[in-house]
Amino acid sequence: MSTDFKETKIQGPTNENQYEYEEPYDAVNTETKNSKSNIKGFLSDLIFYAVLIFVCIYILPNYVIQRTIVEGSSMAETLQDGEHLYVEKISYRFNAIDRFDIIVFYPYGRDHDDYYVKRVIGLPGETVQIIDGKIYINGEILEEDYSKDEIRDAGRAAQPIHLAEDEYFVMGDNRNISKDSRDGDIGNVKKKNIGGRVIFRILPFSKFGTID
């Protein structure tokens, strides 16, 4: 009687450490990790763009820089009706406004939408007066050539006006049609009502650039 045996071939040496077992590939666990990583990346991107949008929509226009449009001709020839400007809103917070800067301010307070664009003539602590069509600062004639016309109406500045430590005296370059600090309805401009300083003209393109 014969019995056939099938031979099982084993390559390599035979010993008790012959067989090594590989840990099974945990596909489910890896997919879970990838999924969590994708969700975390998506949430990070979402937060980043939400912050970016918030900065662009709220922070920049309210605290850094804002686009505005000129209405009227009280600042001619420097600024013309319909021109588009950029106004920076930081310097005035640090008392960095200088004489002859062009500012945007709210003549009736920030609770009102109306705002004016004028040039700074008098600074805090100074005394302003207009005599015979000339502007005097602390008793001395102000040398400037932003307006070519002699001032016909001194308004309230016919008498000396002393500016408090938070006040500015402003005028339009087109002096004889401008409603500005000479007018009792406008008066001295308080720092808290200043919206910013005009720094750049973007339209029309033919005048694109900084503003004197």
mmCIF file of C-alpha atoms in Angstrom:
data_model
loop_
_atom_site.group_PDB
_atom_site.id
_atom_site.type_symbol
_atom_site.label_atom_id
_atom_site.label_comp_id
_atom_site.label_asym_id
_atom_site.label_seq_id
_atom_site.Cartn_x
_atom_site.Cartn_y
_atom_site.Cartn_z
ATOM 1 C CA MET A 1 0.000 0.000 0.000
ATOM 2 C CA SER A 2 1.458 3.335 -1.013
ATOM 3 C CA THR A 3 0.646 6.793 0.097
ATOM 4 C CA ASP A 4 1.423 9.861 -1.999
ATOM 5 C CA PHE A 5 2.574 12.892 -0.131
ATOM 6 C CA LYS A 6 2.603 16.346 -1.635
ATOM 7 C CA GLU A 7 5.802 18.091 -0.835
ATOM 8 C CA THR A 8 5.680 21.540 0.583
ATOM 9 C CA LYS A 9 8.759 23.472 -0.356
ATOM 10 C CA ILE A 10 10.129 25.990 2.052
ATOM 11 C CA GLN A 11 12.808 28.365 0.926
ATOM 12 C CA GLY A 12 15.577 29.358 3.224
ATOM 13 C CA PRO A 13 16.616 27.916 6.505
ATOM 14 C CA THR A 14 14.127 26.331 8.720
ATOM 15 C CA ASN A 15 14.044 27.373 12.322
ATOM 16 C CA GLU A 16 11.615 28.575 14.896
ATOM 17 C CA ASN A 17 11.909 32.166 13.681
ATOM 18 C CA GLN A 18 11.162 31.245 10.124
ATOM 19 C CA TYR A 19 7.811 32.947 9.794
ATOM 20 C CA GLU A 20 7.314 36.653 10.319
ATOM 21 C CA TYR A 21 3.840 38.133 10.465
ATOM 22 C CA GLU A 22 3.152 41.598 9.018
ATOM 23 C CA GLU A 23 0.641 43.802 10.800
ATOM 24 C CA PRO A 24 -2.442 44.149 8.637
ATOM 25 C CA TYR A 25 -2.860 47.534 6.861
ATOM 26 C CA ASP A 26 -5.368 49.603 8.747
ATOM 27 C CA ALA A 27 -7.136 51.236 5.807
ATOM 28 C CA VAL A 28 -10.097 52.449 7.854
ATOM 29 C CA ASN A 29 -7.911 54.208 10.412
ATOM 30 C CA THR A 30 -5.871 55.951 7.686
ATOM 31 C CA GLU A 31 -8.983 57.164 5.900
ATOM 32 C CA THR A 32 -10.289 58.565 9.193
ATOM 33 C CA LYS A 33 -7.045 60.433 9.781
ATOM 34 C CA ASN A 34 -7.107 61.841 6.240
ATOM 35 C CA SER A 35 -10.719 62.897 6.682
ATOM 36 C CA LYS A 36 -9.953 64.684 9.965
ATOM 37 C CA SER A 37 -6.947 66.373 8.349
ATOM 38 C CA ASN A 38 -9.092 67.579 5.447
ATOM 39 C CA ILE A 39 -11.753 68.947 7.808
ATOM 40 C CA LYS A 40 -9.107 70.720 9.898
ATOM 41 C CA GLY A 41 -7.582 72.258 6.759
ATOM 42 C CA PHE A 42 -10.994 73.376 5.526
ATOM 43 C CA LEU A 43 -11.817 75.007 8.875
ATOM 44 C CA SER A 44 -8.433 76.770 8.928
ATOM 45 C CA ASP A 45 -9.030 78.156 5.424
ATOM 46 C CA LEU A 46 -12.563 79.171 6.376
ATOM 47 C CA ILE A 47 -11.365 81.083 9.444
ATOM 48 C CA PHE A 48 -8.562 82.743 7.459
ATOM 49 C CA TYR A 49 -10.900 84.011 4.736
ATOM 50 C CA ALA A 50 -13.520 85.071 7.279
ATOM 51 C CA VAL A 51 -10.892 87.192 9.082
ATOM 52 C CA LEU A 52 -9.648 88.571 5.747
ATOM 53 C CA ILE A 53 -13.161 89.569 4.698
ATOM 54 C CA PHE A 54 -13.791 91.159 8.107
ATOM 55 C CA VAL A 55 -10.580 93.182 7.833
ATOM 56 C CA CYS A 56 -11.382 94.326 4.272
ATOM 57 C CA ILE A 57 -15.023 95.203 4.957
ATOM 58 C CA TYR A 58 -14.830 96.619 8.477
ATOM 59 C CA ILE A 59 -11.305 97.308 9.753
ATOM 60 C CA LEU A 60 -9.763 98.933 6.656
ATOM 61 C CA PRO A 61 -12.575 101.381 5.756
ATOM 62 C CA ASN A 62 -13.252 102.319 9.380
ATOM 63 C CA TYR A 63 -9.753 102.558 10.788
ATOM 64 C CA VAL A 64 -7.127 102.522 8.021
ATOM 65 C CA ILE A 65 -8.073 103.785 4.556
ATOM 66 C CA GLN A 66 -11.282 104.726 2.780
ATOM 67 C CA ARG A 67 -12.331 105.726 -0.703
ATOM 68 C CA THR A 68 -14.368 108.921 -1.061
ATOM 69 C CA ILE A 69 -15.754 111.110 -3.858
ATOM 70 C CA VAL A 70 -15.546 114.908 -4.106
ATOM 71 C CA GLU A 71 -18.867 116.715 -4.383
ATOM 72 C CA GLY A 72 -18.893 120.397 -5.304
ATOM 73 C CA SER A 73 -16.166 122.884 -6.194
ATOM 74 C CA SER A 74 -15.177 124.412 -2.840
ATOM 75 C CA MET A 75 -11.702 122.837 -3.156
ATOM 76 C CA ALA A 76 -11.069 123.894 -6.769
ATOM 77 C CA GLU A 77 -8.534 124.056 -8.331
ATOM 78 C CA THR A 78 -6.899 121.412 -6.142
ATOM 79 C CA LEU A 79 -9.859 119.013 -6.191
ATOM 80 C CA GLN A 80 -12.642 118.872 -8.728
ATOM 81 C CA ASP A 81 -16.213 117.647 -8.475
ATOM 82 C CA GLY A 82 -16.453 113.884 -9.033
ATOM 83 C CA GLU A 83 -12.831 113.027 -8.325
ATOM 84 C CA HIS A 84 -12.159 109.807 -6.386
ATOM 85 C CA LEU A 85 -9.779 109.985 -3.437
ATOM 86 C CA TYR A 86 -8.180 107.760 -0.839
ATOM 87 C CA VAL A 87 -8.333 108.982 2.754
ATOM 88 C CA GLU A 88 -6.027 107.535 5.409
ATOM 89 C CA LYS A 89 -7.527 107.394 8.890
ATOM 90 C CA ILE A 90 -4.567 106.878 11.191
ATOM 91 C CA SER A 91 -2.424 110.038 11.364
ATOM 92 C CA TYR A 92 -5.029 112.307 12.952
ATOM 93 C CA ARG A 93 -5.392 109.870 15.853
ATOM 94 C CA PHE A 94 -1.762 110.603 16.735
ATOM 95 C CA ASN A 95 -1.996 114.395 16.226
ATOM 96 C CA ALA A 96 0.007 114.045 12.997
ATOM 97 C CA ILE A 97 -2.094 116.484 10.957
ATOM 98 C CA ASP A 98 -0.051 119.413 9.640
ATOM 99 C CA ARG A 99 -0.974 122.821 8.289
ATOM 100 C CA PHE A 100 -2.205 122.650 4.675
ATOM 101 C CA ASP A 101 -3.162 118.964 4.920
ATOM 102 C CA ILE A 102 -6.485 118.212 3.247
ATOM 103 C CA ILE A 103 -8.864 116.450 5.592
ATOM 104 C CA VAL A 104 -12.304 114.896 5.556
ATOM 105 C CA PHE A 105 -14.467 115.821 8.538
ATOM 106 C CA TYR A 106 -18.051 115.599 9.762
ATOM 107 C CA PRO A 107 -19.228 119.189 10.380
ATOM 108 C CA TYR A 108 -22.323 118.142 12.311
ATOM 109 C CA GLY A 109 -20.774 115.198 14.149
ATOM 110 C CA ARG A 110 -20.302 111.559 13.259
ATOM 111 C CA ASP A 111 -23.992 110.878 13.821
ATOM 112 C CA HIS A 112 -24.643 112.621 10.486
ATOM 113 C CA ASP A 113 -23.704 111.272 7.064
ATOM 114 C CA ASP A 114 -22.590 114.679 5.707
ATOM 115 C CA TYR A 115 -18.845 115.166 5.424
ATOM 116 C CA TYR A 116 -16.702 117.969 4.009
ATOM 117 C CA VAL A 117 -13.273 118.068 2.384
ATOM 118 C CA LYS A 118 -11.196 121.143 3.342
ATOM 119 C CA ARG A 119 -7.631 122.292 3.921
ATOM 120 C CA VAL A 120 -6.194 122.771 7.419
ATOM 121 C CA ILE A 121 -5.239 126.409 8.014
ATOM 122 C CA GLY A 122 -5.094 126.784 11.789
ATOM 123 C CA LEU A 123 -3.690 124.245 14.256
ATOM 124 C CA PRO A 124 -4.612 123.535 17.899
ATOM 125 C CA GLY A 125 -3.586 126.322 20.265
ATOM 126 C CA GLU A 126 -3.247 128.963 17.519
ATOM 127 C CA THR A 127 -5.182 132.161 16.964
ATOM 128 C CA VAL A 128 -6.636 132.734 13.491
ATOM 129 C CA GLN A 129 -7.913 135.988 12.047
ATOM 130 C CA ILE A 130 -8.661 137.308 8.547
ATOM 131 C CA ILE A 131 -7.915 140.989 7.924
ATOM 132 C CA ASP A 132 -8.282 142.716 4.550
ATOM 133 C CA GLY A 133 -8.474 139.361 2.748
ATOM 134 C CA LYS A 134 -5.315 138.006 4.401
ATOM 135 C CA ILE A 135 -5.039 135.141 6.877
ATOM 136 C CA TYR A 136 -3.160 135.802 10.093
ATOM 137 C CA ILE A 137 -1.870 133.080 12.408
ATOM 138 C CA ASN A 138 -0.860 134.305 15.873
ATOM 139 C CA GLY A 139 -0.678 137.838 14.487
ATOM 140 C CA GLU A 140 1.504 137.008 11.460
ATOM 141 C CA ILE A 141 0.416 136.765 7.824
ATOM 142 C CA LEU A 142 0.188 133.178 6.605
ATOM 143 C CA GLU A 143 2.286 132.626 3.500
ATOM 144 C CA GLU A 144 0.400 130.258 1.185
ATOM 145 C CA ASP A 145 -0.653 130.069 -2.447
ATOM 146 C CA TYR A 146 -3.412 127.482 -2.463
ATOM 147 C CA SER A 147 -5.973 130.148 -3.308
ATOM 148 C CA LYS A 148 -5.474 132.768 -6.014
ATOM 149 C CA ASP A 149 -8.421 134.927 -4.947
ATOM 150 C CA GLU A 150 -8.529 137.489 -2.189
ATOM 151 C CA ILE A 151 -10.896 136.494 0.576
ATOM 152 C CA ARG A 152 -14.025 138.652 0.339
ATOM 153 C CA ASP A 153 -15.823 137.337 3.435
ATOM 154 C CA ALA A 154 -13.905 136.782 6.650
ATOM 155 C CA GLY A 155 -17.024 135.540 8.420
ATOM 156 C CA ARG A 156 -16.479 134.817 12.099
ATOM 157 C CA ALA A 157 -12.705 135.078 11.505
ATOM 158 C CA ALA A 158 -13.058 138.851 11.212
ATOM 159 C CA GLN A 159 -12.430 138.635 14.962
ATOM 160 C CA PRO A 160 -9.575 136.575 16.458
ATOM 161 C CA ILE A 161 -10.486 132.915 16.863
ATOM 162 C CA HIS A 162 -8.492 130.958 19.431
ATOM 163 C CA LEU A 163 -8.336 127.219 18.752
ATOM 164 C CA ALA A 164 -8.542 124.782 21.645
ATOM 165 C CA GLU A 165 -6.080 121.882 21.935
ATOM 166 C CA ASP A 166 -8.438 119.591 20.008
ATOM 167 C CA GLU A 167 -9.578 122.074 17.302
ATOM 168 C CA TYR A 168 -8.568 122.966 13.749
ATOM 169 C CA PHE A 169 -9.501 125.878 11.493
ATOM 170 C CA VAL A 170 -10.201 124.728 7.929
ATOM 171 C CA MET A 171 -10.947 126.467 4.622
ATOM 172 C CA GLY A 172 -11.670 125.475 1.061
ATOM 173 C CA ASP A 173 -9.150 126.431 -1.629
ATOM 174 C CA ASN A 174 -11.965 128.109 -3.557
ATOM 175 C CA ARG A 175 -12.279 130.575 -0.694
ATOM 176 C CA ASN A 176 -15.148 132.726 -1.901
ATOM 177 C CA ILE A 177 -17.660 129.909 -2.346
ATOM 178 C CA SER A 178 -16.478 127.580 0.409
ATOM 179 C CA LYS A 179 -18.539 126.934 3.519
ATOM 180 C CA ASP A 180 -15.894 126.290 6.153
ATOM 181 C CA SER A 181 -14.654 127.333 9.603
ATOM 182 C CA ARG A 182 -15.527 130.978 8.833
ATOM 183 C CA ASP A 183 -19.182 129.952 8.937
ATOM 184 C CA GLY A 184 -20.881 129.781 12.316
ATOM 185 C CA ASP A 185 -22.655 126.556 11.360
ATOM 186 C CA ILE A 186 -19.318 124.810 10.798
ATOM 187 C CA GLY A 187 -16.954 126.566 13.169
ATOM 188 C CA ASN A 188 -13.775 125.019 14.479
ATOM 189 C CA VAL A 189 -13.327 121.362 13.606
ATOM 190 C CA LYS A 190 -12.854 119.123 16.606
ATOM 191 C CA LYS A 191 -10.408 116.246 16.345
ATOM 192 C CA LYS A 192 -13.124 113.706 17.167
ATOM 193 C CA ASN A 193 -15.043 114.780 14.040
ATOM 194 C CA ILE A 194 -12.123 114.311 11.655
ATOM 195 C CA GLY A 195 -12.522 111.298 9.399
ATOM 196 C CA GLY A 196 -9.051 111.228 7.888
ATOM 197 C CA ARG A 197 -6.436 112.884 5.701
ATOM 198 C CA VAL A 198 -6.621 112.895 1.901
ATOM 199 C CA ILE A 199 -3.481 111.275 0.500
ATOM 200 C CA PHE A 200 -4.174 110.011 -3.018
ATOM 201 C CA ARG A 201 -6.307 110.672 -6.099
ATOM 202 C CA ILE A 202 -7.298 107.584 -8.087
ATOM 203 C CA LEU A 203 -9.740 109.079 -10.584
ATOM 204 C CA PRO A 204 -9.521 110.597 -13.113
ATOM 205 C CA PHE A 205 -6.513 108.583 -14.295
ATOM 206 C CA SER A 206 -5.011 111.706 -15.863
ATOM 207 C CA LYS A 207 -4.510 113.076 -12.303
ATOM 208 C CA PHE A 208 -3.643 109.767 -10.647
ATOM 209 C CA GLY A 209 -1.212 110.301 -7.769
ATOM 210 C CA THR A 210 -0.559 112.074 -4.491
ATOM 211 C CA ILE A 211 -2.180 115.405 -3.643
ATOM 212 C CA ASP A 212 -0.457 118.566 -2.402
#
